[in-house]
XYZ file of C-alpha atoms in Angstrom:
476
model
C -8.885 -79.831 -29.104
C -6.604 -78.793 -26.222
C -7.672 -81.709 -24.066
C -7.367 -84.325 -26.866
C -3.902 -83.219 -27.516
C -2.926 -83.219 -23.999
C -4.517 -86.920 -23.663
C -2.607 -88.024 -26.939
C 0.673 -86.443 -25.506
C 0.310 -88.608 -22.218
C -0.447 -91.742 -24.110
C 2.520 -90.905 -26.596
C 4.930 -90.868 -23.683
C 4.011 -94.250 -22.523
C 3.268 -95.996 -25.855
C 5.444 -96.730 -28.798
C 7.077 -94.501 -31.252
C 4.097 -94.616 -33.625
C 1.733 -93.367 -31.182
C 3.775 -90.219 -30.280
C 2.075 -86.968 -31.172
C 3.065 -84.856 -34.158
C 5.059 -81.917 -33.140
C 3.095 -79.776 -35.523
C -0.194 -80.837 -33.924
C 1.246 -79.909 -30.457
C 2.349 -76.565 -31.612
C -1.030 -75.700 -33.049
C -2.860 -75.955 -29.622
C 0.057 -74.693 -27.398
C -1.738 -71.451 -26.503
C -4.972 -73.295 -25.611
C -2.989 -75.709 -23.405
C -0.974 -72.921 -21.922
C -4.270 -71.317 -20.836
C -5.405 -74.413 -18.997
C -2.282 -75.912 -17.824
C 0.005 -73.101 -17.151
C -2.306 -71.457 -14.862
C -2.786 -74.622 -12.780
C -0.997 -74.470 -9.268
C 1.478 -77.364 -9.916
C 4.985 -77.296 -9.027
C 7.784 -79.754 -9.848
C 9.291 -79.968 -6.308
C 7.588 -80.533 -2.949
C 7.681 -78.008 -0.241
C 9.793 -80.264 1.907
C 12.464 -80.500 -0.960
C 12.590 -76.746 -1.424
C 12.751 -76.026 2.406
C 15.496 -78.576 2.780
C 17.542 -77.131 -0.145
C 17.016 -73.524 1.136
C 17.963 -74.286 4.709
C 21.073 -76.356 4.022
C 24.428 -74.754 3.862
C 25.306 -76.348 0.573
C 21.986 -75.111 -0.839
C 22.774 -71.687 0.203
C 26.272 -71.887 -1.152
C 24.793 -73.057 -4.584
C 22.274 -70.166 -4.496
C 24.976 -67.677 -4.217
C 27.133 -69.345 -6.601
C 24.502 -68.578 -9.445
C 24.673 -64.882 -8.373
C 28.395 -64.874 -9.081
C 27.783 -67.023 -12.245
C 25.668 -64.420 -13.682
C 27.760 -61.415 -12.674
C 30.861 -62.900 -14.168
C 29.204 -63.910 -17.490
C 27.552 -60.671 -18.045
C 30.752 -58.696 -17.681
C 31.880 -59.389 -21.148
C 28.630 -58.286 -22.568
C 28.732 -55.075 -20.360
C 32.307 -54.512 -21.313
C 31.594 -54.384 -25.027
C 28.370 -52.301 -24.662
C 30.148 -49.736 -22.583
C 32.913 -49.160 -25.134
C 30.401 -47.201 -27.158
C 31.346 -44.175 -25.146
C 35.113 -44.842 -26.101
C 34.077 -45.436 -29.663
C 32.273 -41.976 -29.898
C 35.303 -40.160 -28.687
C 37.880 -42.234 -30.673
C 35.986 -42.266 -33.875
C 33.833 -39.063 -33.681
C 33.074 -39.302 -37.457
C 31.777 -42.754 -36.900
C 30.140 -42.251 -33.452
C 26.458 -43.220 -34.249
C 27.340 -45.806 -36.824
C 30.004 -47.391 -34.398
C 27.504 -47.410 -31.500
C 24.730 -48.997 -33.676
C 27.083 -51.774 -35.130
C 28.326 -52.631 -31.694
C 24.796 -53.075 -30.528
C 23.979 -55.229 -33.349
C 27.012 -57.621 -33.059
C 26.538 -58.208 -29.261
C 22.826 -59.114 -29.460
C 21.628 -60.855 -32.676
C 24.451 -63.520 -32.720
C 23.637 -64.453 -29.241
C 19.893 -64.767 -30.021
C 20.178 -66.630 -33.453
C 22.908 -69.005 -32.016
C 20.975 -69.953 -28.877
C 17.780 -70.347 -30.739
C 19.373 -72.742 -33.283
C 21.219 -74.643 -30.722
C 17.991 -74.889 -28.494
C 15.404 -75.954 -31.143
C 17.562 -78.455 -32.869
C 18.611 -80.235 -29.673
C 22.320 -79.678 -30.106
C 22.446 -77.784 -26.665
C 20.948 -80.758 -25.007
C 23.772 -83.022 -26.240
C 26.408 -80.790 -25.043
C 27.506 -81.199 -21.392
C 27.473 -78.416 -19.161
C 31.296 -78.524 -18.836
C 31.656 -77.988 -22.587
C 29.044 -75.260 -22.673
C 30.905 -73.284 -19.752
C 34.422 -74.033 -20.079
C 35.178 -73.619 -23.887
C 33.410 -70.424 -24.233
C 35.106 -68.969 -21.272
C 38.552 -69.885 -22.606
C 37.771 -68.148 -25.816
C 36.695 -64.911 -23.981
C 39.809 -65.143 -21.841
C 42.035 -65.398 -24.952
C 39.963 -62.571 -26.683
C 40.643 -60.306 -23.699
C 44.319 -60.850 -23.962
C 44.243 -60.010 -27.622
C 42.235 -56.745 -27.081
C 44.580 -55.522 -24.279
C 47.603 -56.136 -26.576
C 45.973 -54.129 -29.349
C 44.895 -51.321 -26.989
C 48.665 -50.943 -25.996
C 50.025 -51.003 -29.329
C 52.189 -47.743 -29.820
C 51.080 -47.097 -33.400
C 47.996 -48.862 -33.868
C 45.726 -48.485 -36.930
C 42.356 -47.026 -36.189
C 40.685 -49.359 -38.556
C 42.514 -52.314 -36.573
C 41.141 -51.055 -33.247
C 37.724 -50.534 -34.516
C 37.239 -53.871 -36.270
C 38.914 -55.601 -33.362
C 36.129 -54.483 -31.161
C 33.575 -55.407 -33.595
C 34.998 -58.879 -33.857
C 35.248 -59.140 -29.881
C 31.691 -58.078 -29.563
C 30.655 -60.719 -32.039
C 32.692 -63.334 -30.481
C 31.595 -62.410 -26.976
C 27.948 -62.807 -28.068
C 28.649 -66.077 -29.370
C 30.246 -67.271 -26.112
C 27.414 -65.955 -24.193
C 24.828 -67.616 -26.137
C 26.330 -70.831 -24.655
C 27.090 -69.957 -21.080
C 24.003 -67.840 -20.078
C 21.486 -70.264 -21.069
C 23.409 -73.053 -19.413
C 23.389 -71.031 -16.110
C 19.675 -70.409 -16.324
C 18.968 -74.186 -17.173
C 21.077 -75.478 -14.183
C 19.396 -72.945 -11.918
C 15.926 -73.996 -13.189
C 16.562 -77.739 -12.448
C 17.508 -77.122 -8.735
C 14.442 -77.054 -6.269
C 14.525 -73.596 -5.073
C 13.315 -70.649 -7.122
C 16.121 -68.440 -5.311
C 18.711 -69.900 -7.817
C 17.060 -68.248 -10.766
C 16.434 -65.207 -8.734
C 20.037 -64.912 -8.010
C 20.837 -65.283 -11.733
C 18.594 -62.297 -12.374
C 20.198 -60.430 -9.454
C 23.759 -61.047 -10.830
C 22.568 -59.633 -14.122
C 21.248 -56.469 -12.450
C 24.322 -56.103 -10.098
C 26.635 -56.169 -13.321
C 24.856 -53.334 -14.929
C 24.928 -51.316 -11.721
C 28.663 -51.835 -11.069
C 29.553 -50.826 -14.593
C 27.338 -47.535 -14.401
C 28.791 -46.881 -10.982
C 32.401 -47.308 -12.061
C 31.920 -44.867 -15.109
C 30.333 -42.161 -12.973
C 33.038 -42.487 -10.204
C 35.790 -42.364 -12.958
C 34.281 -39.256 -14.388
C 34.010 -37.596 -10.946
C 37.584 -38.498 -9.912
C 39.135 -37.520 -13.217
C 37.127 -34.664 -14.492
C 34.872 -33.462 -11.671
C 31.723 -32.167 -13.023
C 33.083 -31.897 -16.563
C 32.887 -34.385 -19.484
C 35.262 -37.553 -19.117
C 38.203 -37.302 -21.572
C 39.323 -39.762 -24.208
C 42.317 -40.985 -22.161
C 40.035 -41.780 -19.235
C 37.801 -43.719 -21.512
C 40.506 -45.776 -23.006
C 41.886 -46.433 -19.506
C 38.300 -47.550 -18.447
C 38.057 -49.756 -21.460
C 41.298 -51.370 -20.628
C 40.298 -52.046 -17.155
C 36.935 -53.499 -18.284
C 38.695 -55.731 -20.732
C 41.208 -57.020 -18.293
C 38.335 -57.956 -15.925
C 36.442 -59.596 -18.882
C 39.322 -62.052 -18.874
C 39.401 -62.506 -15.121
C 35.770 -63.027 -14.753
C 35.767 -65.571 -17.576
C 38.392 -67.595 -15.681
C 36.430 -67.193 -12.547
C 33.294 -68.870 -14.121
C 35.256 -72.022 -14.666
C 36.646 -71.957 -11.196
C 33.265 -71.565 -9.714
C 31.711 -74.217 -11.784
C 34.285 -76.935 -10.998
C 35.090 -75.975 -7.359
C 31.424 -75.174 -6.076
C 28.844 -76.529 -8.509
C 30.197 -79.819 -9.649
C 31.183 -80.885 -6.183
C 27.712 -80.422 -4.824
C 25.414 -83.387 -4.138
C 22.419 -81.314 -5.282
C 24.151 -80.811 -8.715
C 24.468 -84.653 -9.344
C 21.000 -85.264 -7.886
C 18.829 -82.723 -9.717
C 20.901 -81.276 -12.638
C 22.603 -84.555 -13.729
C 20.136 -86.996 -12.163
C 16.456 -87.809 -12.275
C 15.103 -84.766 -10.260
C 14.431 -86.815 -7.234
C 16.823 -86.781 -4.266
C 18.170 -90.266 -3.477
C 20.480 -90.930 -0.541
C 24.064 -91.152 -0.994
C 27.270 -89.400 -1.620
C 28.084 -87.327 -4.679
C 30.592 -89.754 -5.955
C 28.154 -92.597 -5.699
C 25.622 -90.565 -7.699
C 28.231 -89.664 -10.105
C 28.856 -93.297 -11.094
C 25.362 -93.674 -12.094
C 25.286 -90.349 -14.098
C 26.210 -91.741 -17.310
C 23.025 -94.041 -17.228
C 20.838 -90.844 -17.060
C 22.176 -89.320 -20.288
C 19.152 -90.524 -22.347
C 17.062 -87.862 -20.464
C 19.154 -85.053 -21.937
C 19.772 -86.465 -25.550
C 17.388 -87.394 -28.274
C 17.037 -86.116 -31.761
C 15.792 -83.063 -33.325
C 12.044 -84.288 -33.336
C 12.302 -85.464 -29.794
C 13.702 -82.235 -28.737
C 10.727 -80.262 -30.483
C 8.312 -82.558 -28.404
C 10.081 -81.645 -25.310
C 9.929 -77.820 -26.392
C 6.301 -78.183 -27.154
C 5.588 -79.810 -23.835
C 7.458 -76.891 -22.031
C 5.554 -74.376 -24.084
C 2.301 -75.517 -22.771
C 3.425 -74.237 -19.416
C 5.657 -71.362 -20.131
C 4.465 -69.721 -23.445
C 2.652 -66.653 -21.701
C 5.846 -66.255 -19.645
C 8.047 -66.286 -22.564
C 5.868 -63.652 -24.303
C 6.014 -61.543 -21.057
C 9.749 -61.511 -20.799
C 9.831 -60.558 -24.678
C 7.395 -57.696 -24.230
C 9.066 -56.628 -21.013
C 12.527 -56.115 -22.649
C 11.233 -54.943 -25.820
C 9.190 -52.235 -24.171
C 12.473 -51.164 -22.007
C 14.847 -51.114 -24.867
C 12.513 -49.416 -27.243
C 12.857 -46.195 -25.221
C 15.770 -46.675 -22.806
C 18.638 -45.490 -22.678
C 18.862 -43.195 -25.628
C 15.308 -41.458 -25.811
C 15.348 -40.308 -22.036
C 19.033 -39.864 -22.019
C 19.358 -37.430 -24.818
C 16.105 -35.584 -23.801
C 16.152 -31.902 -22.802
C 17.081 -31.698 -18.999
C 17.804 -27.993 -19.152
C 15.915 -25.600 -21.356
C 17.591 -23.933 -24.273
C 19.712 -20.905 -23.433
C 18.284 -19.121 -26.416
C 14.653 -18.464 -27.000
C 15.252 -19.207 -30.747
C 16.775 -22.598 -30.229
C 14.962 -25.824 -29.793
C 18.131 -27.709 -28.594
C 18.987 -28.193 -24.843
C 21.607 -26.240 -23.225
C 24.691 -28.520 -23.769
C 27.015 -26.417 -21.673
C 24.955 -27.138 -18.439
C 26.482 -29.450 -16.017
C 23.171 -31.315 -15.498
C 22.628 -31.741 -19.245
C 26.140 -33.135 -19.620
C 25.432 -35.628 -16.814
C 21.970 -36.420 -17.892
C 22.765 -39.556 -19.928
C 24.928 -40.926 -17.012
C 22.020 -40.373 -14.675
C 19.509 -42.005 -16.825
C 21.725 -44.952 -17.189
C 22.561 -45.239 -13.357
C 18.822 -44.738 -12.353
C 17.690 -47.629 -14.624
C 20.391 -49.916 -13.458
C 19.991 -49.249 -9.882
C 16.227 -49.742 -9.850
C 16.416 -52.907 -12.097
C 18.885 -54.311 -9.522
C 16.542 -53.302 -6.709
C 13.444 -55.151 -8.413
C 15.594 -58.335 -8.802
C 16.547 -58.325 -5.195
C 12.995 -58.015 -3.610
C 13.258 -61.569 -2.416
C 10.049 -61.876 -0.347
C 7.751 -60.136 -2.962
C 9.440 -62.166 -5.806
C 8.766 -65.483 -4.173
C 5.159 -64.370 -3.655
C 4.888 -63.380 -7.235
C 6.598 -66.695 -8.620
C 4.053 -68.716 -6.542
C 1.001 -66.575 -7.016
C 1.249 -64.894 -10.552
C 0.103 -67.139 -13.173
C 1.943 -66.959 -16.760
C -1.014 -65.196 -18.228
C -1.028 -62.706 -15.479
C 2.600 -62.041 -16.022
C 1.931 -61.378 -19.678
C -1.046 -58.995 -18.899
C 1.296 -57.090 -16.586
C 3.984 -56.831 -19.144
C 1.522 -55.428 -21.570
C 0.063 -52.923 -18.984
C 3.646 -51.846 -18.135
C 4.389 -51.094 -21.756
C 1.125 -49.283 -22.327
C 1.694 -46.877 -19.412
C 5.300 -46.367 -19.265
C 6.441 -46.048 -22.941
C 3.989 -43.097 -23.628
C 4.952 -41.285 -20.383
C 8.778 -41.372 -21.247
C 7.922 -40.447 -24.742
C 5.815 -37.480 -23.501
C 8.769 -36.463 -21.496
C 11.479 -36.931 -24.063
C 10.788 -36.588 -27.783
C 9.200 -33.877 -28.150
C 8.545 -32.738 -24.390
C 4.794 -32.168 -24.022
C 5.306 -29.652 -21.097
C 7.863 -27.642 -19.260
C 11.203 -29.269 -19.454
C 11.911 -28.320 -15.756
C 9.038 -30.632 -14.770
C 9.413 -32.963 -17.540
C 13.006 -34.026 -16.565
C 12.084 -35.256 -13.202
C 8.955 -36.909 -14.364
C 11.175 -38.620 -16.989
C 13.752 -39.778 -14.495
C 11.107 -41.111 -12.100
C 9.591 -42.951 -14.996
C 12.848 -44.419 -15.846
C 13.127 -45.600 -12.231
C 9.732 -47.286 -12.471
C 10.747 -48.690 -15.814
C 13.902 -50.448 -14.274
C 11.962 -51.431 -11.147
C 9.320 -53.321 -13.039
C 11.640 -54.668 -15.596
C 13.666 -56.255 -12.817
C 10.894 -57.540 -10.833
C 8.585 -58.917 -13.373
C 11.273 -60.645 -15.497
C 12.648 -62.228 -12.476
C 9.323 -63.571 -11.442
C 8.948 -65.132 -14.803
C 12.361 -66.853 -14.580
C 11.635 -67.948 -11.127
C 8.337 -69.678 -11.966
C 8.730 -70.912 -15.486
C 11.032 -74.069 -14.891
C 9.388 -74.846 -11.485
C 5.750 -74.727 -12.400
C 5.804 -78.039 -14.097
C 4.246 -81.448 -13.012
C 6.191 -83.300 -10.429
C 7.040 -86.123 -12.892
C 8.375 -83.774 -15.588
C 11.827 -85.089 -16.993
C 14.742 -82.910 -16.945
C 14.826 -82.683 -20.652
C 11.494 -80.787 -20.725
C 12.387 -78.579 -17.569
C 15.661 -77.678 -19.302
C 13.597 -76.695 -22.420
C 11.362 -74.394 -20.238
C 14.406 -72.426 -19.153
C 15.807 -72.401 -22.702
C 12.664 -71.170 -24.269
C 12.665 -68.204 -21.475
C 16.094 -67.249 -22.594
C 15.106 -67.073 -26.258
C 12.363 -64.602 -25.088
C 15.066 -62.611 -23.206
C 17.604 -62.627 -26.112
C 14.843 -61.698 -28.691
C 13.689 -58.818 -26.472
C 17.334 -57.425 -26.114
C 18.024 -57.783 -29.841
């Protein structure tokens, strides 16, 4: 059945509309095809094209551009997530509810919007300039409004709380356009290092936020808890940078990416490198837009073709982030780092300095190891070349089966002495972050590249887009 569907698909590409395969038929055999085709050692670009890109100064500049792309577009998300600490102190009676609501409004809109845009083909018909510029302008305006509300002399508590909720929701919608666009552009270029740098930028953003929070607490309060005024100041700084980084994304796109020959050749072009200047290629770019358009049915066909190769990788990314965020950061962060001061109590000693710092240490440990895993370039390139999608899925499942029970055993309730459990817990969080960063990066590096050489851009784009759906679903 899988072979017949593959043959029918290849005939449908060269035949008339009536001979095109039914999308539902393709979806029925995707898993069988993914087993046969995704594990094949096929890559969209030749070794010569990859080496030329990696060794050129223009290629190196693009690779690092994607690092800063990711660092900048992640900043609004990290800004809204870190406001949970401020919400707990500003609204103590709504602390748990406010934090949970903020997580909901910053994740689910992102997943739902991108899924609809991707599967209906609307995203394919929007130019990259539109998907990057308009959302960034909205976030910049949003940052200005939030700063004004934070500096109001007699602001209403309900106004502040609802404004932060709306900001989280709007930021989530904006990221549902920008983040997939960056992953898609990175996936269309020859080198796997562009996708690796997108992941590294994600990790760097989380590490910077955790480091700034810890340093602010040390400078303002020493080993004691951080105060409400310091958290409000920190939130104001993060919101200001949210607006600045949104503007920087637009500058980076127009100043660095769109001026590159590689962008017009591989992202806006056919995927094969013709000779000529960027201006000459740009003149013919309008003739290539049919590769990106198409209706909803055509887009579903392209999605089905992409899934033949990336379905196990999609599931691996989903399982990876689902396992990570099922336990981290709350369960290990609120665990008992210091035994109860009273033998009759089952609660940890909250007056202990280590206990008061434990949540911050758990956050920093994961973010540091996650960033480290996303920066192990040599092993990541080996993994992207060697590990098949089904192997990636098996590793993601094995990681969940091993690490989640270990963290639970050390956290809630602890199955052995808290003095030992706290360090086992911290080490398990380190391994959780390291494997999360490394394995997810391998998946994103391989998925849009491990396609046949004649794969059109519309299919390669959908390969990256599907991977982002798995990422957003796991986070949500």
